[in-house]
PDB file of C-alpha atoms in Angstrom:
ATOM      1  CA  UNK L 164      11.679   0.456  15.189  1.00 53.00           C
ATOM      2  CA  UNK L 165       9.257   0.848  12.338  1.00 61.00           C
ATOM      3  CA  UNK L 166       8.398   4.302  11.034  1.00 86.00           C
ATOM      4  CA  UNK L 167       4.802   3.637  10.879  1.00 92.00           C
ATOM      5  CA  UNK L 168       3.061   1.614  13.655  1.00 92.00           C
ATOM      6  CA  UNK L 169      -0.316   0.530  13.885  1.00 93.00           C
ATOM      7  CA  UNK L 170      -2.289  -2.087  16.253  1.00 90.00           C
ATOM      8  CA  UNK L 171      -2.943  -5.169  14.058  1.00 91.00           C
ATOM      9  CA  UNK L 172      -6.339  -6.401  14.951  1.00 95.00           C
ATOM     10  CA  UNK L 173      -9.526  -4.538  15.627  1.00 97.00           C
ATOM     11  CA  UNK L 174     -12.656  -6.497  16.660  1.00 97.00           C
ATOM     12  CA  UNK L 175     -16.066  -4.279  16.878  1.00 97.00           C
ATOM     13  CA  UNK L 176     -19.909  -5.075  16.944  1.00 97.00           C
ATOM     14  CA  UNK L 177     -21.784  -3.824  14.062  1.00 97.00           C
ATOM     15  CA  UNK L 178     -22.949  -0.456  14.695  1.00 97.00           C
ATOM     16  CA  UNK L 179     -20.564   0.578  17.014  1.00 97.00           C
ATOM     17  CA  UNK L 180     -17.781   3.047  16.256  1.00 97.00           C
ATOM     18  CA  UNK L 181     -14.337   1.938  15.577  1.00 98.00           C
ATOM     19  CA  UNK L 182     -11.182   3.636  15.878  1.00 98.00           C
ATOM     20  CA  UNK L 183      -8.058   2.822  14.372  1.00 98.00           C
ATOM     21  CA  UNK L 184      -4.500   4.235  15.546  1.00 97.00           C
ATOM     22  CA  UNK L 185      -1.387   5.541  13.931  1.00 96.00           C
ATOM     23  CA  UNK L 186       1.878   6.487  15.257  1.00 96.00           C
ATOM     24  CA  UNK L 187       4.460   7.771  12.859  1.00 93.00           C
ATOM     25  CA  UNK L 188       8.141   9.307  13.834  1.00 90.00           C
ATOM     26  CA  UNK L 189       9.083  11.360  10.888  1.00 84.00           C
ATOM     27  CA  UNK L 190       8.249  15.059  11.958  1.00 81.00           C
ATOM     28  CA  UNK L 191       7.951  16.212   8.460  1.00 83.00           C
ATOM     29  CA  UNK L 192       5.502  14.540   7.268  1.00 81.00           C
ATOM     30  CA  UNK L 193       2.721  16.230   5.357  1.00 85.00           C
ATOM     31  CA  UNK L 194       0.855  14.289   4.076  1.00 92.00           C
ATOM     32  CA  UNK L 195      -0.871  11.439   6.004  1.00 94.00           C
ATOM     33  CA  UNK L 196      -3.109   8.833   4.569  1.00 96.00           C
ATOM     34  CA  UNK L 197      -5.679   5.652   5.571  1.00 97.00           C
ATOM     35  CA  UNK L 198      -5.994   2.856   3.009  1.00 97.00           C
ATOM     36  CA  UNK L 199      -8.343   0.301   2.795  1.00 97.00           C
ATOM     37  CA  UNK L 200      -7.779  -3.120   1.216  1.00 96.00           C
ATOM     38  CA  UNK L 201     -10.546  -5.530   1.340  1.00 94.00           C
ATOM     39  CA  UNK L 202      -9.901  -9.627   0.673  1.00 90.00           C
ATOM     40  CA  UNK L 203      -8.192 -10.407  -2.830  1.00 86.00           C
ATOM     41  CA  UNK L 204      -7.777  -6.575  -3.716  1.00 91.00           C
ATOM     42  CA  UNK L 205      -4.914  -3.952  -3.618  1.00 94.00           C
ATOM     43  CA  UNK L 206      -5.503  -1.032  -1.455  1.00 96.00           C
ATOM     44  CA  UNK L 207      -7.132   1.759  -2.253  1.00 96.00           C
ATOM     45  CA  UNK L 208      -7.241   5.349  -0.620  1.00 96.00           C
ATOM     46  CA  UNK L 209      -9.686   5.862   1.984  1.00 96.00           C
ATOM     47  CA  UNK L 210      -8.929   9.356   2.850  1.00 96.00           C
ATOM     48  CA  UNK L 211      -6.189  11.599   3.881  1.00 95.00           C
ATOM     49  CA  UNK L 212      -4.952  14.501   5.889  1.00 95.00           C
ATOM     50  CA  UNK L 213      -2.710  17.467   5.261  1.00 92.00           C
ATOM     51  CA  UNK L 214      -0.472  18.130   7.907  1.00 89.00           C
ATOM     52  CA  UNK L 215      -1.700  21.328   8.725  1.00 90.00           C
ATOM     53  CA  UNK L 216      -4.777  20.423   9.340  1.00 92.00           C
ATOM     54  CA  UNK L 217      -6.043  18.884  12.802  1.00 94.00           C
ATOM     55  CA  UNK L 218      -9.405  17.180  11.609  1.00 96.00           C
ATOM     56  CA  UNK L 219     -10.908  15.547   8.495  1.00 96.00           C
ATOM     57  CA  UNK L 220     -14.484  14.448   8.203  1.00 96.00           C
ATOM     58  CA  UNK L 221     -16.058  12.962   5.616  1.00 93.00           C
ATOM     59  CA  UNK L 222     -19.422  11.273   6.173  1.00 95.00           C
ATOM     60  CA  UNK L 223     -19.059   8.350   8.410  1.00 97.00           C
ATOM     61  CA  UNK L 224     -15.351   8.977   8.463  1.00 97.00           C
ATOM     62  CA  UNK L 225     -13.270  11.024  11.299  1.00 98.00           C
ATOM     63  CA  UNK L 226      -9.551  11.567  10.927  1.00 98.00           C
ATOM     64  CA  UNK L 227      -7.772  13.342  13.941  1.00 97.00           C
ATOM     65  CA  UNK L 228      -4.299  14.049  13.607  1.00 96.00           C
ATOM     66  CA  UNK L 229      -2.398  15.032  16.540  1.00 95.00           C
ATOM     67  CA  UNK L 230       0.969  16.429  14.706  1.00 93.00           C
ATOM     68  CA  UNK L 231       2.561  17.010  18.997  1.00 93.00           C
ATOM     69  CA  UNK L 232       2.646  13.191  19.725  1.00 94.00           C
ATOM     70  CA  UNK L 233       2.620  12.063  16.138  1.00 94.00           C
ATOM     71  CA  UNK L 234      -0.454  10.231  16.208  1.00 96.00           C
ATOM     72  CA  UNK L 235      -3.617   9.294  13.782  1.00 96.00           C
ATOM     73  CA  UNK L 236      -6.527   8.032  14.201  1.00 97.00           C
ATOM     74  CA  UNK L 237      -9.001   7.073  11.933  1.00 98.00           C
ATOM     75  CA  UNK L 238     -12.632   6.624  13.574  1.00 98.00           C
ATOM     76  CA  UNK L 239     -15.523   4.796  11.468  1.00 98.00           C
ATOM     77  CA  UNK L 240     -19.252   5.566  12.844  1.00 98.00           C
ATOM     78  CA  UNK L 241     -22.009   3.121  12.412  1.00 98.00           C
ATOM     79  CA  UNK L 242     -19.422   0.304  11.440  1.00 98.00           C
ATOM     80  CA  UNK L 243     -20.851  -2.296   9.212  1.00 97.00           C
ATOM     81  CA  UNK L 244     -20.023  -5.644   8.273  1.00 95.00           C
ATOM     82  CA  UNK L 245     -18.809  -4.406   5.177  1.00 94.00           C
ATOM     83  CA  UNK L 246     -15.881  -2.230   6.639  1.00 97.00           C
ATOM     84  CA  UNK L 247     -14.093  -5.665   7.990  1.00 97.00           C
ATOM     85  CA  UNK L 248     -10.752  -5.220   6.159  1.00 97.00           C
ATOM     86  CA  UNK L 249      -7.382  -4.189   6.542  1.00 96.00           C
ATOM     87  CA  UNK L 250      -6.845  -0.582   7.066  1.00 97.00           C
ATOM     88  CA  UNK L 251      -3.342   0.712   6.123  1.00 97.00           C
ATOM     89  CA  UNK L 252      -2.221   4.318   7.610  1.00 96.00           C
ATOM     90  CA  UNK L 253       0.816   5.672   5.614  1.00 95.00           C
ATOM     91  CA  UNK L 254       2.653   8.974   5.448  1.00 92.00           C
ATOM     92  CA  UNK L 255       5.248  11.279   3.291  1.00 87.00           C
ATOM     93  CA  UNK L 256       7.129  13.829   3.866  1.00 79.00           C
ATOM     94  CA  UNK L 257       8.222  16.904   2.253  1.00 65.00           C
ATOM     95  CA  UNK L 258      11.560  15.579   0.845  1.00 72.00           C
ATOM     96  CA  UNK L 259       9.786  12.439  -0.390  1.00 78.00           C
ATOM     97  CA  UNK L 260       6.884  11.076  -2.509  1.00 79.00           C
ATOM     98  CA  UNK L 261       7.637   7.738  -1.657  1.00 85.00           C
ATOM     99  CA  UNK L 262       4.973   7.230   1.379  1.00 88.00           C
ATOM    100  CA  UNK L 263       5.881   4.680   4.384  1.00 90.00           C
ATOM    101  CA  UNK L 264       3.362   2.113   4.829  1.00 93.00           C
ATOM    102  CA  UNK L 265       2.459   0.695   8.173  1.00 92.00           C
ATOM    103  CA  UNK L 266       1.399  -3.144   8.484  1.00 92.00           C
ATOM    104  CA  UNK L 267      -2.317  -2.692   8.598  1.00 94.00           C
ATOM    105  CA  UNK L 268      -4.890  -3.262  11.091  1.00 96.00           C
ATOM    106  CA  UNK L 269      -7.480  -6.360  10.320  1.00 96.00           C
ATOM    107  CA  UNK L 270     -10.619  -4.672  11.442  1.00 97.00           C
ATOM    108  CA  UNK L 271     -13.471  -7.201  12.318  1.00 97.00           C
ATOM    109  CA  UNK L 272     -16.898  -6.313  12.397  1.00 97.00           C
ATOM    110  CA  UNK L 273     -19.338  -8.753  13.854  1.00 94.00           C
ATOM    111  CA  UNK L 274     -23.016  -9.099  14.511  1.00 89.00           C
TER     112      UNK L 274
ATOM    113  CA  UNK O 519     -11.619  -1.201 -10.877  1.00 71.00           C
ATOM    114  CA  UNK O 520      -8.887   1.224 -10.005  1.00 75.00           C
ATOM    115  CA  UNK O 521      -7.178   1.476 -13.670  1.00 94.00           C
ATOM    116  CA  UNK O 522      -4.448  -0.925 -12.875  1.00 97.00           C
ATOM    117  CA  UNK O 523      -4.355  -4.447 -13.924  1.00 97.00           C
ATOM    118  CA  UNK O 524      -2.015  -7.192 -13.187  1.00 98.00           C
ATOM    119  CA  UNK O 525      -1.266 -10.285 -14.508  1.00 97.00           C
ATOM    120  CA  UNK O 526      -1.729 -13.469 -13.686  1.00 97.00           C
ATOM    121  CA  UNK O 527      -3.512 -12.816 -10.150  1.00 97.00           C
ATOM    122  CA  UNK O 528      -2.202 -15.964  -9.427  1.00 97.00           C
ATOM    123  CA  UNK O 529       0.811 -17.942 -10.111  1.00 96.00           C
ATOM    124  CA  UNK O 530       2.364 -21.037  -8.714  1.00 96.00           C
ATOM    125  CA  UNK O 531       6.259 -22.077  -9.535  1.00 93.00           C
ATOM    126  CA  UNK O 532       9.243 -23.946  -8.790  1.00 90.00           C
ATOM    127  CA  UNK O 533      12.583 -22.715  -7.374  1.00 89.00           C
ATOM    128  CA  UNK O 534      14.466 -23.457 -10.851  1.00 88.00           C
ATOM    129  CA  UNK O 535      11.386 -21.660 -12.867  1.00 89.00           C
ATOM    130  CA  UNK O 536      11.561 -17.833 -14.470  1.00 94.00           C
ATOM    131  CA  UNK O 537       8.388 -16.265 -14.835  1.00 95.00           C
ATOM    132  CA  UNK O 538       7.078 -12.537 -15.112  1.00 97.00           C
ATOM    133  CA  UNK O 539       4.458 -10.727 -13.560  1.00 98.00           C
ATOM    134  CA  UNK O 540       2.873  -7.751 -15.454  1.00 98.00           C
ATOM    135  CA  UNK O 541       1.448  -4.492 -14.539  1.00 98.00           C
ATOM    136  CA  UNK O 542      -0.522  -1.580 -16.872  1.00 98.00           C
ATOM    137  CA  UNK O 543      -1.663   1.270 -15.720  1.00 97.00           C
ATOM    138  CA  UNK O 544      -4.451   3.058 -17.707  1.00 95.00           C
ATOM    139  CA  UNK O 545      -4.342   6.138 -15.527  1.00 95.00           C
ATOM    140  CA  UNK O 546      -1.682   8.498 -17.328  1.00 94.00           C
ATOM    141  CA  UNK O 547       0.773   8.110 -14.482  1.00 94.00           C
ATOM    142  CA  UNK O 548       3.931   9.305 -14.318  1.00 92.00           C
ATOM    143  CA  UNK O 549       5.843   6.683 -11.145  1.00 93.00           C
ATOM    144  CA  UNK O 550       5.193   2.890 -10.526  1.00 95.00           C
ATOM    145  CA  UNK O 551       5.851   0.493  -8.019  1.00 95.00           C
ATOM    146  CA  UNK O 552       6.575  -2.755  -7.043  1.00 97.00           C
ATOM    147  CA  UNK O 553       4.858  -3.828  -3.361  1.00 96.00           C
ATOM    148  CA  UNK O 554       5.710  -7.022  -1.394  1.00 96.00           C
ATOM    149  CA  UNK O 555       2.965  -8.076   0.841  1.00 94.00           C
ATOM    150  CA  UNK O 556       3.621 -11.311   3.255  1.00 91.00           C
ATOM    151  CA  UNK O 557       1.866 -11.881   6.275  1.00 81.00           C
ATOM    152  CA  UNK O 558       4.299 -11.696   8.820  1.00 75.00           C
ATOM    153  CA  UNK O 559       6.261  -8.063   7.443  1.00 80.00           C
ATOM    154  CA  UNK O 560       4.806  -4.600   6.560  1.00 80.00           C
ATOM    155  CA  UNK O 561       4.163  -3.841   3.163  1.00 89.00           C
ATOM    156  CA  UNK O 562       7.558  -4.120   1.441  1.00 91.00           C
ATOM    157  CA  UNK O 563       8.408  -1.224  -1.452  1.00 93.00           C
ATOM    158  CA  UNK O 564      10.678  -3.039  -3.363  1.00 95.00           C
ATOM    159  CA  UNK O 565      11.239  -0.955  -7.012  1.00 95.00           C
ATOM    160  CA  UNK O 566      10.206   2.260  -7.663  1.00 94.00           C
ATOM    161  CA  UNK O 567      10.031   4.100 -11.540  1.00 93.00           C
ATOM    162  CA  UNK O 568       9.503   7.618 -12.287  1.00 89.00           C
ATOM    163  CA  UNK O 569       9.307   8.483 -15.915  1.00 82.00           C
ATOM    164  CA  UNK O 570      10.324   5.271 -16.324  1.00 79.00           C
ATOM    165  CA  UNK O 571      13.995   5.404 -14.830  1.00 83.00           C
ATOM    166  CA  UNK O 572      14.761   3.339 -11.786  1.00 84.00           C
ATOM    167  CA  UNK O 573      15.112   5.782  -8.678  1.00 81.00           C
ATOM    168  CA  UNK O 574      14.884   3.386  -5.625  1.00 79.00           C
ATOM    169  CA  UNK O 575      15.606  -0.511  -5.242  1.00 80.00           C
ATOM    170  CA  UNK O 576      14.955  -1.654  -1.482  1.00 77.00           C
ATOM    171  CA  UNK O 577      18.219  -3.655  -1.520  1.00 88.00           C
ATOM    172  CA  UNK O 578      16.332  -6.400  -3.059  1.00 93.00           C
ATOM    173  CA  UNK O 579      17.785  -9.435  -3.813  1.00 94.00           C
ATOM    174  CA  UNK O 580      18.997  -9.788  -7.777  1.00 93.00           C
ATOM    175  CA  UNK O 581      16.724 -12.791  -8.453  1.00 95.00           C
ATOM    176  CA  UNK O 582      13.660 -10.463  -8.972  1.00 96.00           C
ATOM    177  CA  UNK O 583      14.953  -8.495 -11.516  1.00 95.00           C
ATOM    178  CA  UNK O 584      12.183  -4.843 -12.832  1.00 96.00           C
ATOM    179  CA  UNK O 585      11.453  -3.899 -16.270  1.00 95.00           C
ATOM    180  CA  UNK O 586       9.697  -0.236 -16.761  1.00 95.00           C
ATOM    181  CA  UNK O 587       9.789  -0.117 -20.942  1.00 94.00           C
ATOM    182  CA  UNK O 588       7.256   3.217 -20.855  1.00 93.00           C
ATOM    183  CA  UNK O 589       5.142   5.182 -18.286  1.00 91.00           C
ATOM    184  CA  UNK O 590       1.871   2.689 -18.462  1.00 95.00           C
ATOM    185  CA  UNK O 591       3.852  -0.956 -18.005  1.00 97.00           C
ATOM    186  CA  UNK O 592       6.093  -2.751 -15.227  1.00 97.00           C
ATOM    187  CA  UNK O 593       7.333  -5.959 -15.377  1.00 98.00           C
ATOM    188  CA  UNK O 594       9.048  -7.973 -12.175  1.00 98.00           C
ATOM    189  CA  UNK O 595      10.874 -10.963 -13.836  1.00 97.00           C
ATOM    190  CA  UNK O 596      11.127 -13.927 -11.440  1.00 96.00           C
ATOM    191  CA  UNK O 597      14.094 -16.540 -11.800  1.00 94.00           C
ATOM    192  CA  UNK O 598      15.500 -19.082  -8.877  1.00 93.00           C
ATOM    193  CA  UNK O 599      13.214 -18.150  -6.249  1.00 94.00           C
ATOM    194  CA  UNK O 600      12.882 -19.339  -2.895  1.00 94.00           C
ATOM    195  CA  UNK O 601       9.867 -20.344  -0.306  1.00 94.00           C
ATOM    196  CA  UNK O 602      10.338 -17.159   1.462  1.00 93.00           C
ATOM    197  CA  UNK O 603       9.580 -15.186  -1.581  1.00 95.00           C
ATOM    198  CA  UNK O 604       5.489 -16.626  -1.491  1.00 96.00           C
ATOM    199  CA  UNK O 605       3.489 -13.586  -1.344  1.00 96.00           C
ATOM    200  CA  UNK O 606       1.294 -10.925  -2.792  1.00 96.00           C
ATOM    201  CA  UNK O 607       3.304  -8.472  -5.341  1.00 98.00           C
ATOM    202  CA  UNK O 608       1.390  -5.394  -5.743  1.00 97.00           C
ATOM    203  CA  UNK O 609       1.456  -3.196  -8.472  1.00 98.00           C
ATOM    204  CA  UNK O 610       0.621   0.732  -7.852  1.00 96.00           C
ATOM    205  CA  UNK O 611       1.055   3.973  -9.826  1.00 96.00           C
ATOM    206  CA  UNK O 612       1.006   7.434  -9.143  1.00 94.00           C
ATOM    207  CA  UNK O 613       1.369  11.162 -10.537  1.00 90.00           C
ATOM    208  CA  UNK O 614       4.356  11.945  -8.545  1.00 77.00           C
ATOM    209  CA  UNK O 615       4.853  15.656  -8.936  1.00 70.00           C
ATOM    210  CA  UNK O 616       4.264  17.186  -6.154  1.00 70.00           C
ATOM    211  CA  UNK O 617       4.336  16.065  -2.073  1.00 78.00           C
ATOM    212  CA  UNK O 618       0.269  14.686  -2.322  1.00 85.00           C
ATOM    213  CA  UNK O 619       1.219  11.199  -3.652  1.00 87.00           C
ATOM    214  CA  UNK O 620      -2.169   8.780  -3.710  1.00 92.00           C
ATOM    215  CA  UNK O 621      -1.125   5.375  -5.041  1.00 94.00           C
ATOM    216  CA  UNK O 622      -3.589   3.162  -7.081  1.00 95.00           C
ATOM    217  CA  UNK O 623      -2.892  -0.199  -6.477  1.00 97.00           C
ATOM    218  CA  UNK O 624      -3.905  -3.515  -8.667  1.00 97.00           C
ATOM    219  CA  UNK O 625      -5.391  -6.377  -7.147  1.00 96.00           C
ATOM    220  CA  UNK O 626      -2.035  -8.305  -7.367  1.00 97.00           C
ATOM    221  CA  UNK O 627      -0.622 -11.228  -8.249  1.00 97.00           C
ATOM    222  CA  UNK O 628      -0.617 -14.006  -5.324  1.00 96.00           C
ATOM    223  CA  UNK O 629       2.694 -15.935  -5.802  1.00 97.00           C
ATOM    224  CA  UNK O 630       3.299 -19.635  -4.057  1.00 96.00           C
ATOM    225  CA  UNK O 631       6.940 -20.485  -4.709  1.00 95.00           C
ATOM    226  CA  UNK O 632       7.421 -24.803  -4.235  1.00 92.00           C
TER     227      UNK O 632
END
């Protein structure tokens, strides 16, 4: 199986919170990351988490990592029409820089 | 703008063409990669550079063949391509020198192969 799984589609109404989940397998990660890439662009870092750390805020932003079952989440409040894009969770560990992509959940936001 | 630029952003060829994409990175990074991004497989590392010497290649096949001549440019030379090979190639670069490792992507270069 893949290293990094995610859902692939997300469809919310706008204003609503959405939540995006992660599952990795490699226990050492520590360092654990969401990415954003919008239509016709690369991606570009959204936030991240150490792996010591349990939760991350950052304004409308919410990361919850849950290091036990190996699960992320990354939870947008007040979702807009301008967060529909593809959100990309991705970790590395220790022995690595090279960080493991998943495939990206298509988050939808409509009226 | 995230201080990496590729060229072209688009780029249409035949099976019997060679071509090159380019990447520059204006950011003072030390690593940089080469991304395939299709719609039906996670994103794909394929070549990765640190201080510009070759330290991972994704068993991918020889007809795309990297260039890293100094820390700030990547090439990927195309030649004999197939279908399969239409996608997104994404360009990033990093400061890889310690375990935090945020990647700045380009926008990439969308390739259809005829």
């Amino acid at each position: 199986g893949e290293d990094v799984e995610q859902s692939l589609f997300l469809s919310v109404r706008e204003g609503d919170s959405s939540v995006i989940n992660c599952t990795y397998t490699d226990s050492s990660s520590t360092y654990l990351y969401w990415y954003k890439q919008e239509p016709g662009a690369g991606l570009q870092l959204l936030t991240y988490i150490f792996s010591n750390m349990d939760m991350k805020q950052d304004q409308r932003l919410t990361v919850l990592l849950n290091k036990k079952d190996k699960h992320l989440s990354l939870r947008i409040a007040d979702t807009q029409t301008g967060d529909s894009a593809i959100y990309f969770c991705a970790e590395n560990s220790g022995g690595s820089y090279i960080p493991t992509f998943g495939r990206g959940t298509s988050l939808i936001v409509h009226p | 703008e995230t201080g990496v630029t590729q060229t072209p952003r688009h780029l249409v060829m035949g099976m019997t063409n060679k071509k090159s994409l380019k990447c520059e990175q204006h950011l003072g990074h030390n690593a940089m990669y080469w991304y395939k991004q299709s719609a039906k497989k996670p994103l794909e590392l394929m070549f990765v550079y640190s201080l510009e010497e070759r330290v991972e290649n994704n068993s991918v096949p020889s007809r795309f063949s990297p260039e890293c001549p100094n820390s700030s440019h990547l090439f990927l030379h195309l030649h004999t391509l197939q279908p399969e090979d239409s996608a997104l190639y994404l360009c990033a670069s990093s400061q890889a020198q310690s375990s935090y490792n945020e990647q700045f992507f380009g926008p990439g270069t969308r390739l259809t192969v005829l």
